[in-house]
mmCIF file of C-alpha atoms in Angstrom:
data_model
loop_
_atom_site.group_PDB
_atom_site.id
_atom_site.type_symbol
_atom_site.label_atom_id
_atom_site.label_comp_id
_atom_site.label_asym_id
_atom_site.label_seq_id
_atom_site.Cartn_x
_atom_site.Cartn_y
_atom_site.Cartn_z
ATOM 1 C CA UNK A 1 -35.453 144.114 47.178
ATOM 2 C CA UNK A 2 -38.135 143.710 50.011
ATOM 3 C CA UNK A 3 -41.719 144.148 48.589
ATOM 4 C CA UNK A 4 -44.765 145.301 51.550
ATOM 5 C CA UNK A 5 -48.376 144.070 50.708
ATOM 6 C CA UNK A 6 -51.706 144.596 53.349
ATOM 7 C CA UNK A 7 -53.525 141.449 54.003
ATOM 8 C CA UNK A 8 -56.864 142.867 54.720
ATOM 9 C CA UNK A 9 -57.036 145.946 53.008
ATOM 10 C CA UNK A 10 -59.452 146.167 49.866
ATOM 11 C CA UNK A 11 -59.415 142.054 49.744
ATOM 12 C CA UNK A 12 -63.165 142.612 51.207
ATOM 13 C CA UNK A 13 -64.399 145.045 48.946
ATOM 14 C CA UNK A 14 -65.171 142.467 46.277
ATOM 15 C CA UNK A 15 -64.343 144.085 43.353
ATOM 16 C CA UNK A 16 -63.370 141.158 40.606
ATOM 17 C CA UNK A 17 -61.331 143.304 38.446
ATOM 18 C CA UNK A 18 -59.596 145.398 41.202
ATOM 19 C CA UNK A 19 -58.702 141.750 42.334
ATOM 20 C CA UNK A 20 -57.606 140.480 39.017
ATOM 21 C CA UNK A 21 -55.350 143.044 38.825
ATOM 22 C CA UNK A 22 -54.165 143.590 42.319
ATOM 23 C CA UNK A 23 -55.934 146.892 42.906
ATOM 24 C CA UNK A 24 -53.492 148.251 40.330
ATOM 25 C CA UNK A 25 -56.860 150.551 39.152
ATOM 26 C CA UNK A 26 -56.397 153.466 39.942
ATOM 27 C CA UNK A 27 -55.952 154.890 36.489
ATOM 28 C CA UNK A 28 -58.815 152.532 35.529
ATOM 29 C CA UNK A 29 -61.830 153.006 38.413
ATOM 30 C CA UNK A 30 -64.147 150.527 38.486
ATOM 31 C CA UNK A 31 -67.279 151.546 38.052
ATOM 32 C CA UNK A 32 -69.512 152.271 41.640
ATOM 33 C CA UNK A 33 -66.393 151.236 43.261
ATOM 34 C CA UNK A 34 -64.297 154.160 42.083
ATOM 35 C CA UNK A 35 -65.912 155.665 45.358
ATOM 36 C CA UNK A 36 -62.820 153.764 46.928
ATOM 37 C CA UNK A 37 -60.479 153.331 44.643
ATOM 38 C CA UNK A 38 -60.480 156.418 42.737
ATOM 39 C CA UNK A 39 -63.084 159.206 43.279
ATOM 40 C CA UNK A 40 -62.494 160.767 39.848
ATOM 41 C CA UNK A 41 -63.814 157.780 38.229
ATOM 42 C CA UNK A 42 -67.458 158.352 39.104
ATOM 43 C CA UNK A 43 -67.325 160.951 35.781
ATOM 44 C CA UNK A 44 -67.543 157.725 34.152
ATOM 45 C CA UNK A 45 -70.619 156.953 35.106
ATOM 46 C CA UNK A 46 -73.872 156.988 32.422
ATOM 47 C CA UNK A 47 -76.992 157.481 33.970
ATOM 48 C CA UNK A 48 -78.040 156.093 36.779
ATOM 49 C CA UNK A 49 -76.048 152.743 37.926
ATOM 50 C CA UNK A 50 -76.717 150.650 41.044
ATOM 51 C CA UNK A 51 -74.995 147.436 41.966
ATOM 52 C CA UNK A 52 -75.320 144.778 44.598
ATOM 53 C CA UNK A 53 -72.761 142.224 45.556
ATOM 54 C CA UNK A 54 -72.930 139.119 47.187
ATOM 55 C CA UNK A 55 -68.879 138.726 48.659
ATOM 56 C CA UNK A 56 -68.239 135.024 49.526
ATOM 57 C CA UNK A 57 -64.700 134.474 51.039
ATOM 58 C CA UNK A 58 -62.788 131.005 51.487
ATOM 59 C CA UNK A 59 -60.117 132.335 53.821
ATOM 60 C CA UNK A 60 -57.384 129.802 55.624
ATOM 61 C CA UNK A 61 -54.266 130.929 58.379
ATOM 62 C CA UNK A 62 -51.606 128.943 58.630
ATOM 63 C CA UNK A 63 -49.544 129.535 61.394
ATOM 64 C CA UNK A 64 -45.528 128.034 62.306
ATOM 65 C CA UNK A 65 -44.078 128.389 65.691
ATOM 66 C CA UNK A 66 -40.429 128.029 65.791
ATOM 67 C CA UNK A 67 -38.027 127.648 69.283
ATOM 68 C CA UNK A 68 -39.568 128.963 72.535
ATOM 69 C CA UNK A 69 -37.181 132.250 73.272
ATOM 70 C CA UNK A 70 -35.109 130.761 76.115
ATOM 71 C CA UNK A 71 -33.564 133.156 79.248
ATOM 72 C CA UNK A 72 -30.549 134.922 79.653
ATOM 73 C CA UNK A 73 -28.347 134.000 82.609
ATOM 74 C CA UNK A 74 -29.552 136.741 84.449
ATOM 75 C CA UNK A 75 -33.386 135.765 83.997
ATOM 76 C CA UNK A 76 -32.053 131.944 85.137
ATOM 77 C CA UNK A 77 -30.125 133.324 87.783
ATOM 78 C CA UNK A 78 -33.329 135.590 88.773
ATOM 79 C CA UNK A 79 -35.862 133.230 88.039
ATOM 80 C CA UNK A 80 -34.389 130.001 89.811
ATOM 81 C CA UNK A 81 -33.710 132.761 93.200
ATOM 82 C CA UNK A 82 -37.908 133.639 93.017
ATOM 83 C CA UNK A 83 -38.538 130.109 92.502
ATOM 84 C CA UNK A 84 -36.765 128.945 95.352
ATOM 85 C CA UNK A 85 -37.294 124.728 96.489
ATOM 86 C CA UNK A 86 -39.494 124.674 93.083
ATOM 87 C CA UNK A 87 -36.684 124.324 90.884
ATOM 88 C CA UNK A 88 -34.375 122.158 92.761
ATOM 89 C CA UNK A 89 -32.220 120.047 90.860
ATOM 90 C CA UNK A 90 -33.941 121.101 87.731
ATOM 91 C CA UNK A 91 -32.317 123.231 85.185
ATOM 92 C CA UNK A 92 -33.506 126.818 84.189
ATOM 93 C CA UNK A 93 -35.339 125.333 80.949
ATOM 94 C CA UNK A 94 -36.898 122.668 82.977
ATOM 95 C CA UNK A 95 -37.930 125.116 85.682
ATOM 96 C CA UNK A 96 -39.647 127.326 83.284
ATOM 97 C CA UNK A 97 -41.220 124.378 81.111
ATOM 98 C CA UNK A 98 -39.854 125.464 77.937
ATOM 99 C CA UNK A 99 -40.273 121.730 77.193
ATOM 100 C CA UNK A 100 -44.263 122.025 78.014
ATOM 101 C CA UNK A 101 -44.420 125.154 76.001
ATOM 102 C CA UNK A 102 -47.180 123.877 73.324
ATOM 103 C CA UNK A 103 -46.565 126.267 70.869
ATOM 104 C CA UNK A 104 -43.143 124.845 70.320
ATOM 105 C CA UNK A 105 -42.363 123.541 66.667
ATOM 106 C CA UNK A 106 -45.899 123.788 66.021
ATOM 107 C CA UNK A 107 -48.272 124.085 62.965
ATOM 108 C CA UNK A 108 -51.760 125.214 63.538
ATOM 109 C CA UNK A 109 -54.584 125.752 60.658
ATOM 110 C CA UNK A 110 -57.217 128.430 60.997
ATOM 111 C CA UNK A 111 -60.308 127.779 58.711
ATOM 112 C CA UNK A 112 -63.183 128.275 60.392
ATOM 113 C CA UNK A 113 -65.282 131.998 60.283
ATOM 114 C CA UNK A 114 -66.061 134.535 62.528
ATOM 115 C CA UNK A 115 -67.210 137.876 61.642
ATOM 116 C CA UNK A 116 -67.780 141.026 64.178
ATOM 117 C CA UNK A 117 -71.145 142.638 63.535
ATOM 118 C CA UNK A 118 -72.417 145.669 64.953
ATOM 119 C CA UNK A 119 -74.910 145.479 67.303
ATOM 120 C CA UNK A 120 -74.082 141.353 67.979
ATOM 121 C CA UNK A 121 -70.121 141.475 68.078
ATOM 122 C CA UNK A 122 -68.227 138.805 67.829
ATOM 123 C CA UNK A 123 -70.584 136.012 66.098
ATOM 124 C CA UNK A 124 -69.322 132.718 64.795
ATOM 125 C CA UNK A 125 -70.938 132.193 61.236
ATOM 126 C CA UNK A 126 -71.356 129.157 58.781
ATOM 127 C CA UNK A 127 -69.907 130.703 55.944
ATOM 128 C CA UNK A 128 -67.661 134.028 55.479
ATOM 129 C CA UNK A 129 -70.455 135.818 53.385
ATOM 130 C CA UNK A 130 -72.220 139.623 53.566
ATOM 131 C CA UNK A 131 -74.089 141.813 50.909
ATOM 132 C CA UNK A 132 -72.707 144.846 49.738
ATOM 133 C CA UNK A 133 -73.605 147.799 47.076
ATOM 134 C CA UNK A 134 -74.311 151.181 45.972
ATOM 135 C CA UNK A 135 -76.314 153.800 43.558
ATOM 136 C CA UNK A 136 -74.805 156.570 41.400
ATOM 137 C CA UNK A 137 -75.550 158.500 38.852
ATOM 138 C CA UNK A 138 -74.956 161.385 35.896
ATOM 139 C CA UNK A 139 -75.962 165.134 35.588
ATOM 140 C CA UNK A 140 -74.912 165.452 32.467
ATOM 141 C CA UNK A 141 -76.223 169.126 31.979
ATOM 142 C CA UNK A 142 -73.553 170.180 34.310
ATOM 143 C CA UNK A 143 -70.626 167.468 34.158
ATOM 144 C CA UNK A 144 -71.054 166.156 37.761
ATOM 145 C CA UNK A 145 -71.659 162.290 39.442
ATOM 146 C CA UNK A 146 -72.567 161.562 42.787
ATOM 147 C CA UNK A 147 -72.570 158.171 44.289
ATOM 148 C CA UNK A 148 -72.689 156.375 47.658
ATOM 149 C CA UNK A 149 -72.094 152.719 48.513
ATOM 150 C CA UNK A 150 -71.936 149.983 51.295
ATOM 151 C CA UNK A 151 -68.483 148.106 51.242
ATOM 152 C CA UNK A 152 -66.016 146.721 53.559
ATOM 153 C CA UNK A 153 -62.222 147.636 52.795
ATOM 154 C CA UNK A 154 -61.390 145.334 55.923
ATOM 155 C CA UNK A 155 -63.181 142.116 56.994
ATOM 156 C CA UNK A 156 -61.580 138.985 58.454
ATOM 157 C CA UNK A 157 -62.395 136.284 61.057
ATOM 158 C CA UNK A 158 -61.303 133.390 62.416
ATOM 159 C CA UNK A 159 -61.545 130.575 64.958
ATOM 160 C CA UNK A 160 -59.561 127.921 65.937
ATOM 161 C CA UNK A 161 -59.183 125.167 68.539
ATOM 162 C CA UNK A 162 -58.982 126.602 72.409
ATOM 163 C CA UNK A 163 -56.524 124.016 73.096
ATOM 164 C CA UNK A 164 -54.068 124.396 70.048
ATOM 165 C CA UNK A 165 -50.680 126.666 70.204
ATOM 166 C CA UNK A 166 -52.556 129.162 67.941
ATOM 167 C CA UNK A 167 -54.710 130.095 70.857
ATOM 168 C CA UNK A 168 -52.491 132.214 72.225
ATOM 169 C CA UNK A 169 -52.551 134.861 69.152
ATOM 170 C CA UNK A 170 -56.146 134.307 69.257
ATOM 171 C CA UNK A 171 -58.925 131.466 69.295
ATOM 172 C CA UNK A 172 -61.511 133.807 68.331
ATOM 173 C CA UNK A 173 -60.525 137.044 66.395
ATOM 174 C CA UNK A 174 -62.750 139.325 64.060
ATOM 175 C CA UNK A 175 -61.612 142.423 62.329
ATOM 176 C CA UNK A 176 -64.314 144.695 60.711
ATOM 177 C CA UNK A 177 -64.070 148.080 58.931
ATOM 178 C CA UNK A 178 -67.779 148.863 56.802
ATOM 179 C CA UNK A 179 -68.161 151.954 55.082
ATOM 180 C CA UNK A 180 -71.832 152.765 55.234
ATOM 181 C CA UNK A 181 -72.542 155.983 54.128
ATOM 182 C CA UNK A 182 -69.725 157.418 51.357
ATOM 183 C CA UNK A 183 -71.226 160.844 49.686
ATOM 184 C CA UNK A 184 -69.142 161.007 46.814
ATOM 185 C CA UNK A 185 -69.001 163.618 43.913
ATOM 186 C CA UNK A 186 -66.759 163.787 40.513
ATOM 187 C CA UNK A 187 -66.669 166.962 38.373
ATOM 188 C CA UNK A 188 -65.659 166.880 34.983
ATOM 189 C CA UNK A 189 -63.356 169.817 34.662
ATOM 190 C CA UNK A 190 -62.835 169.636 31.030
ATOM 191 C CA UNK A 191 -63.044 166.189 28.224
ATOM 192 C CA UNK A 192 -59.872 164.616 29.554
ATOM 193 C CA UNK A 193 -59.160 165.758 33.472
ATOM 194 C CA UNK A 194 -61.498 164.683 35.946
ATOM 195 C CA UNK A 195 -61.387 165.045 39.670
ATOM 196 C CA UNK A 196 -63.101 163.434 42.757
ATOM 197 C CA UNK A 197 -63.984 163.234 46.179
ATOM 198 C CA UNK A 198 -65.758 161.831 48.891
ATOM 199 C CA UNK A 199 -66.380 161.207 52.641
ATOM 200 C CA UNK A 200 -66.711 157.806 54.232
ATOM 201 C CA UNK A 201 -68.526 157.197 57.485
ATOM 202 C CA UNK A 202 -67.639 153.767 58.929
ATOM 203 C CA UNK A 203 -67.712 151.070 61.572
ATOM 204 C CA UNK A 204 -64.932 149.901 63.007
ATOM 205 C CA UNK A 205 -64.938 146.485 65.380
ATOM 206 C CA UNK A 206 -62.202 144.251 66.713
ATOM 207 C CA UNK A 207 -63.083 141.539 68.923
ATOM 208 C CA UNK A 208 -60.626 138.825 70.328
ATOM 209 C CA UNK A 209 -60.971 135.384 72.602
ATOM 210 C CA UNK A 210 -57.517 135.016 73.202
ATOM 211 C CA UNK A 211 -55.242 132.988 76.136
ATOM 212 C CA UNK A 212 -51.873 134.299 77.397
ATOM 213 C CA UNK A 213 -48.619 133.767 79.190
ATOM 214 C CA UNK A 214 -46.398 135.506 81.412
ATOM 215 C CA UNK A 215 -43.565 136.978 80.263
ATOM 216 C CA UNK A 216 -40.145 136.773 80.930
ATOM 217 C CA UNK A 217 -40.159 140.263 82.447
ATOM 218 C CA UNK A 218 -43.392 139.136 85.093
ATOM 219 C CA UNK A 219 -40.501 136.625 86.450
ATOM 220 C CA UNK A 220 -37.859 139.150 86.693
ATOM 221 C CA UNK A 221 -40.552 141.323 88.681
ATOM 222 C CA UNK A 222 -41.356 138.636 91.282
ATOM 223 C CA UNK A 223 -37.915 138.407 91.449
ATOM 224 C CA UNK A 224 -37.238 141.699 92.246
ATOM 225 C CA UNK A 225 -40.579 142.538 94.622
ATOM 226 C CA UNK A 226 -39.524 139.311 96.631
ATOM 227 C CA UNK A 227 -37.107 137.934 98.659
ATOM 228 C CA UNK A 228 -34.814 134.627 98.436
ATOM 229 C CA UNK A 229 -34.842 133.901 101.841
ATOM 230 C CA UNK A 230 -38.355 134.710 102.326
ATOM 231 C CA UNK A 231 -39.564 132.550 99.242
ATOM 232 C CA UNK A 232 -37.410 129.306 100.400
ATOM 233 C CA UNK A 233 -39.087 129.498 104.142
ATOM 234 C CA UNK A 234 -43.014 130.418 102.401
ATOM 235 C CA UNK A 235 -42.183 127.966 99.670
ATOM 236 C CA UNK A 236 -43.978 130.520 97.675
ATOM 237 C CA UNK A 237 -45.464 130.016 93.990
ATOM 238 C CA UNK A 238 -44.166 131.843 90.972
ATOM 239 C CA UNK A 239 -45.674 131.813 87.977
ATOM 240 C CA UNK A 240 -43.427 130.222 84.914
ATOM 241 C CA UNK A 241 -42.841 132.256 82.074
ATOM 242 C CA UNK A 242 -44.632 129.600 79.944
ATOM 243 C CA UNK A 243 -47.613 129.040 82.367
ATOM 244 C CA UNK A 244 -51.358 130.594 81.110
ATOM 245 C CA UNK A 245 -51.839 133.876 83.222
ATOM 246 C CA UNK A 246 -55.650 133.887 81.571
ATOM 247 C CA UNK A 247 -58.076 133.784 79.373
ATOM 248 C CA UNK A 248 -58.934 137.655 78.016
ATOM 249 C CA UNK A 249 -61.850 138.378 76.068
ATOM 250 C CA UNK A 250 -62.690 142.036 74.554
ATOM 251 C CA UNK A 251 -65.102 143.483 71.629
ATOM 252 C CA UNK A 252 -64.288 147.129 70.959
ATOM 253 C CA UNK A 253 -66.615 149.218 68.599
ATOM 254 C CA UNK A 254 -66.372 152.919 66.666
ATOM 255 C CA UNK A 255 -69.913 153.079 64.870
ATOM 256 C CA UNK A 256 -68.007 157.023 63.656
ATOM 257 C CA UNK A 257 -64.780 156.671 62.332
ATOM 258 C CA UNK A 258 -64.839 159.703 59.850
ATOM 259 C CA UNK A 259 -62.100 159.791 56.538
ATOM 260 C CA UNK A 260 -62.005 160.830 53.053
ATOM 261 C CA UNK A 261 -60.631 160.204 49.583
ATOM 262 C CA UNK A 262 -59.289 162.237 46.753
ATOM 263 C CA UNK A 263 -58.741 161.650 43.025
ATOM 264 C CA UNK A 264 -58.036 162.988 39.907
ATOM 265 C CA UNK A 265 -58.165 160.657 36.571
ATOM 266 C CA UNK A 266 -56.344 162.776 33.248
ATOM 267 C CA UNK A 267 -57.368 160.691 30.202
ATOM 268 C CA UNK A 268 -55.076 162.352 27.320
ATOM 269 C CA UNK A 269 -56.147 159.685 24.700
ATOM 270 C CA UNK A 270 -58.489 156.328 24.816
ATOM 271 C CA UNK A 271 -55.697 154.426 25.091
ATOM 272 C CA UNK A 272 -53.523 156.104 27.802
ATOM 273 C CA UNK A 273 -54.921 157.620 31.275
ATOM 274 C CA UNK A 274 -53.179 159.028 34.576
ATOM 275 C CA UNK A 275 -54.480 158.814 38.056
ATOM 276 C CA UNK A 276 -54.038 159.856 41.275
ATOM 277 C CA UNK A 277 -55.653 158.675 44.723
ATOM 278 C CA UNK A 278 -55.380 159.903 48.182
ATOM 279 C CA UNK A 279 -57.166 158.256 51.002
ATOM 280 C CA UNK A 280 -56.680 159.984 54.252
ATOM 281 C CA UNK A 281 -56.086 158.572 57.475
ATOM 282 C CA UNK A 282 -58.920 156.709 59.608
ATOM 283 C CA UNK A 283 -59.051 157.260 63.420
ATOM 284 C CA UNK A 284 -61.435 154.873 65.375
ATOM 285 C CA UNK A 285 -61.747 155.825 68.912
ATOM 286 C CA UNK A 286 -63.106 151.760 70.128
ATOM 287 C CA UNK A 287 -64.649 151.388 73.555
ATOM 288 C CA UNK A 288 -66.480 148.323 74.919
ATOM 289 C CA UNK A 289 -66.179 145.714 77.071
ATOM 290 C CA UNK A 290 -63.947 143.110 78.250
ATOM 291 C CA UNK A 291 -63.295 140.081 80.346
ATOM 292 C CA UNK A 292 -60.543 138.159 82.402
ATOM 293 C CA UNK A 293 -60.698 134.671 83.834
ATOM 294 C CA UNK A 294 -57.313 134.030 85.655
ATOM 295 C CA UNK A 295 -55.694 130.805 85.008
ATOM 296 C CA UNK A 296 -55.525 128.539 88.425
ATOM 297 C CA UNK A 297 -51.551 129.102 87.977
ATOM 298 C CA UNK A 298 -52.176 133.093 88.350
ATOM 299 C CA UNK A 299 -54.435 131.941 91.463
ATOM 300 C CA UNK A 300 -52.090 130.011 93.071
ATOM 301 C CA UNK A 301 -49.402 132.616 92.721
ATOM 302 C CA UNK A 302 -51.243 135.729 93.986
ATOM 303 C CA UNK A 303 -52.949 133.293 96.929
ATOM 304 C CA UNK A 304 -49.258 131.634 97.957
ATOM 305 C CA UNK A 305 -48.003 136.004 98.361
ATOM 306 C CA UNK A 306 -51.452 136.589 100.181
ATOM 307 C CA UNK A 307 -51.833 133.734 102.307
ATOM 308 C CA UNK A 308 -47.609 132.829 103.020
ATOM 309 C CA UNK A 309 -47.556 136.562 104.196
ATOM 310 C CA UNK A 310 -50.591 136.425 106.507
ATOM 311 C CA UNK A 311 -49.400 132.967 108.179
ATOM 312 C CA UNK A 312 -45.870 133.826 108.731
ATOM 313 C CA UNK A 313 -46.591 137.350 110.017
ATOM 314 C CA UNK A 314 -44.333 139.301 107.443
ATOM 315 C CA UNK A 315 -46.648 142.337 106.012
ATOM 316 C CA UNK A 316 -46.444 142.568 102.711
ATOM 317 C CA UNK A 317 -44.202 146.278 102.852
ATOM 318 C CA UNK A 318 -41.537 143.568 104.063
ATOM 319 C CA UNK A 319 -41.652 141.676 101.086
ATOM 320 C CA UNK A 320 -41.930 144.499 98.980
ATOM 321 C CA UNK A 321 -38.694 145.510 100.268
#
């Protein structure tokens, strides 16, 4: 039997009995919280409540590479044609330096924080830390809550060493979803049914430092927008599949992404209670910037097709063909 789980989602909320029990509350809201986690469970509320948290997180990746994925015949056969005089008397794994490839059998440990803010984006940070909270409270006259609260159902970070296999999923990634403004009202609609609901306004942020390769399928395109004979006279460059093609980075922001939750919480004796939680579906439309720095490999690749093709006289439709 294959069980699913969510790495980020509700971890960040900070809830210590929603954690204790694996979120398995929704029968038993928590409180200020049951803005997220149940909406009905605001009828539990006496008076007016606030709360303020303090979340502190400890978080640590570990990350395995296995083998490098190694070519087909065809990609050899393709590859070793593009590549012309490069590769002579080397075989297909040595031409592409699968045995450079840095990621290969490698272990990599991710400790240190990042977080992305709004406003200051991606932002290294001594410690994984943030304060969240919220005010509700009771109308008892006519059997209604309302509450609102600050909270972050997704927040992660980390950095690691530029130089390390792991850079290549990422030496700088932050992940941030905070709910800032969640209206939230729970009728009593008689002693033991309850119902709930709410809307969440939220920022959404994902920023990434991150280096890449080119893929196999870059190789089969040289292959196919060149020519053998050409290549082996230009002695033109082709990028290897395991080479660095750059170094991307990108912070994307939604300061609106709109959703809302449902509940209902049926309590037919102290001892026994029902509920039910719908959360809808969040939509972040992210826009922002983003930057490339290509690798010297990239260069010399797009300089050799550029420069072979002006020397020699062949326009580039020629090659194309």
């Amino acid at each position: 039997t294959h069980a699913n789980a969510q790495l980020l989602h509700n971890v960040t909320l900070g809830n210590p009995k929603a954690l204790a029990m694996g979120n398995a509350v929704t029968a038993d809201p928590p409180g200020i919280d049951s803005i997220h986690f149940n909406p009905a469970g605001l009828s539990k509320i006496s008076g007016r409540q606030r709360q303020v948290k303090l979340l502190v997180a400890d978080m640590t990746l570990e990350t395995q590479f296995g083998e490098p994925t190694r070519p087909t015949q065809d990609e050899k056969d393709a590859f070793l044609g593009v590549s012309g005089p490069a590769c002579d008397g080397q075989t297909a794994d040595e031409c592409w330096g699968v045995d450079r490839d840095v990621a290969r059998n490698a272990s990599v440990s991710s400790a240190d924080p990042v977080l992305m803010l709004p406003f200051a984006g991606l932002v290294e940070v001594p410690v994984l830390a943030f304060p969240i909270g919220g005010v509700a409270f009771e109308d008892s006259t006519n059997g209604w809550s309302f509450g609102t609260a600050v909270y972050s159902p997704e927040g992660v970070g980390f950095s690691r060493d530029k130089d390390s296999a792991g850079a290549f999923q990422g030496y700088e990634v932050g992940v941030t979803r905070l709910t800032y403004f969640s209206p939230t009202v729970a009728i009593d609609v008689t002693d033991q049914l309850s119902v709930g609901a709410g809307i969440n306004f939220s920022y959404h942020g994902l920023g990434i430092n991150t280096l890449f390769r080119a893929p196999m399928i870059t190789s089969r395109f040289l292959s196919d927008l060149t020519n053998e004979d050409i290549n082996e006279a230009l002695g033109l460059y082709v990028i290897h599949p395991y080479d660095t093609v750059g170094d991307l980075s990108l912070e994307l922001e939604d300061y609106l992404s709109v959703g809302f939750n449902f509940g209902m919480l049926w309590e037919p004796y102290d001892w026994l209670a029902f509920g039910f939680t719908y959360k809808s579906e969040s939509t972040a439309h992210m826009s922002g910037d983003f930057k490339m720095v290509n690798s010297p490999e990239f260069q010399n690749t797009t300089n050799a097709i550029k420069g072979n093709t002006g020397t020699a006289g062949l326009p580039l439709d020629l090659i194309l063909t």
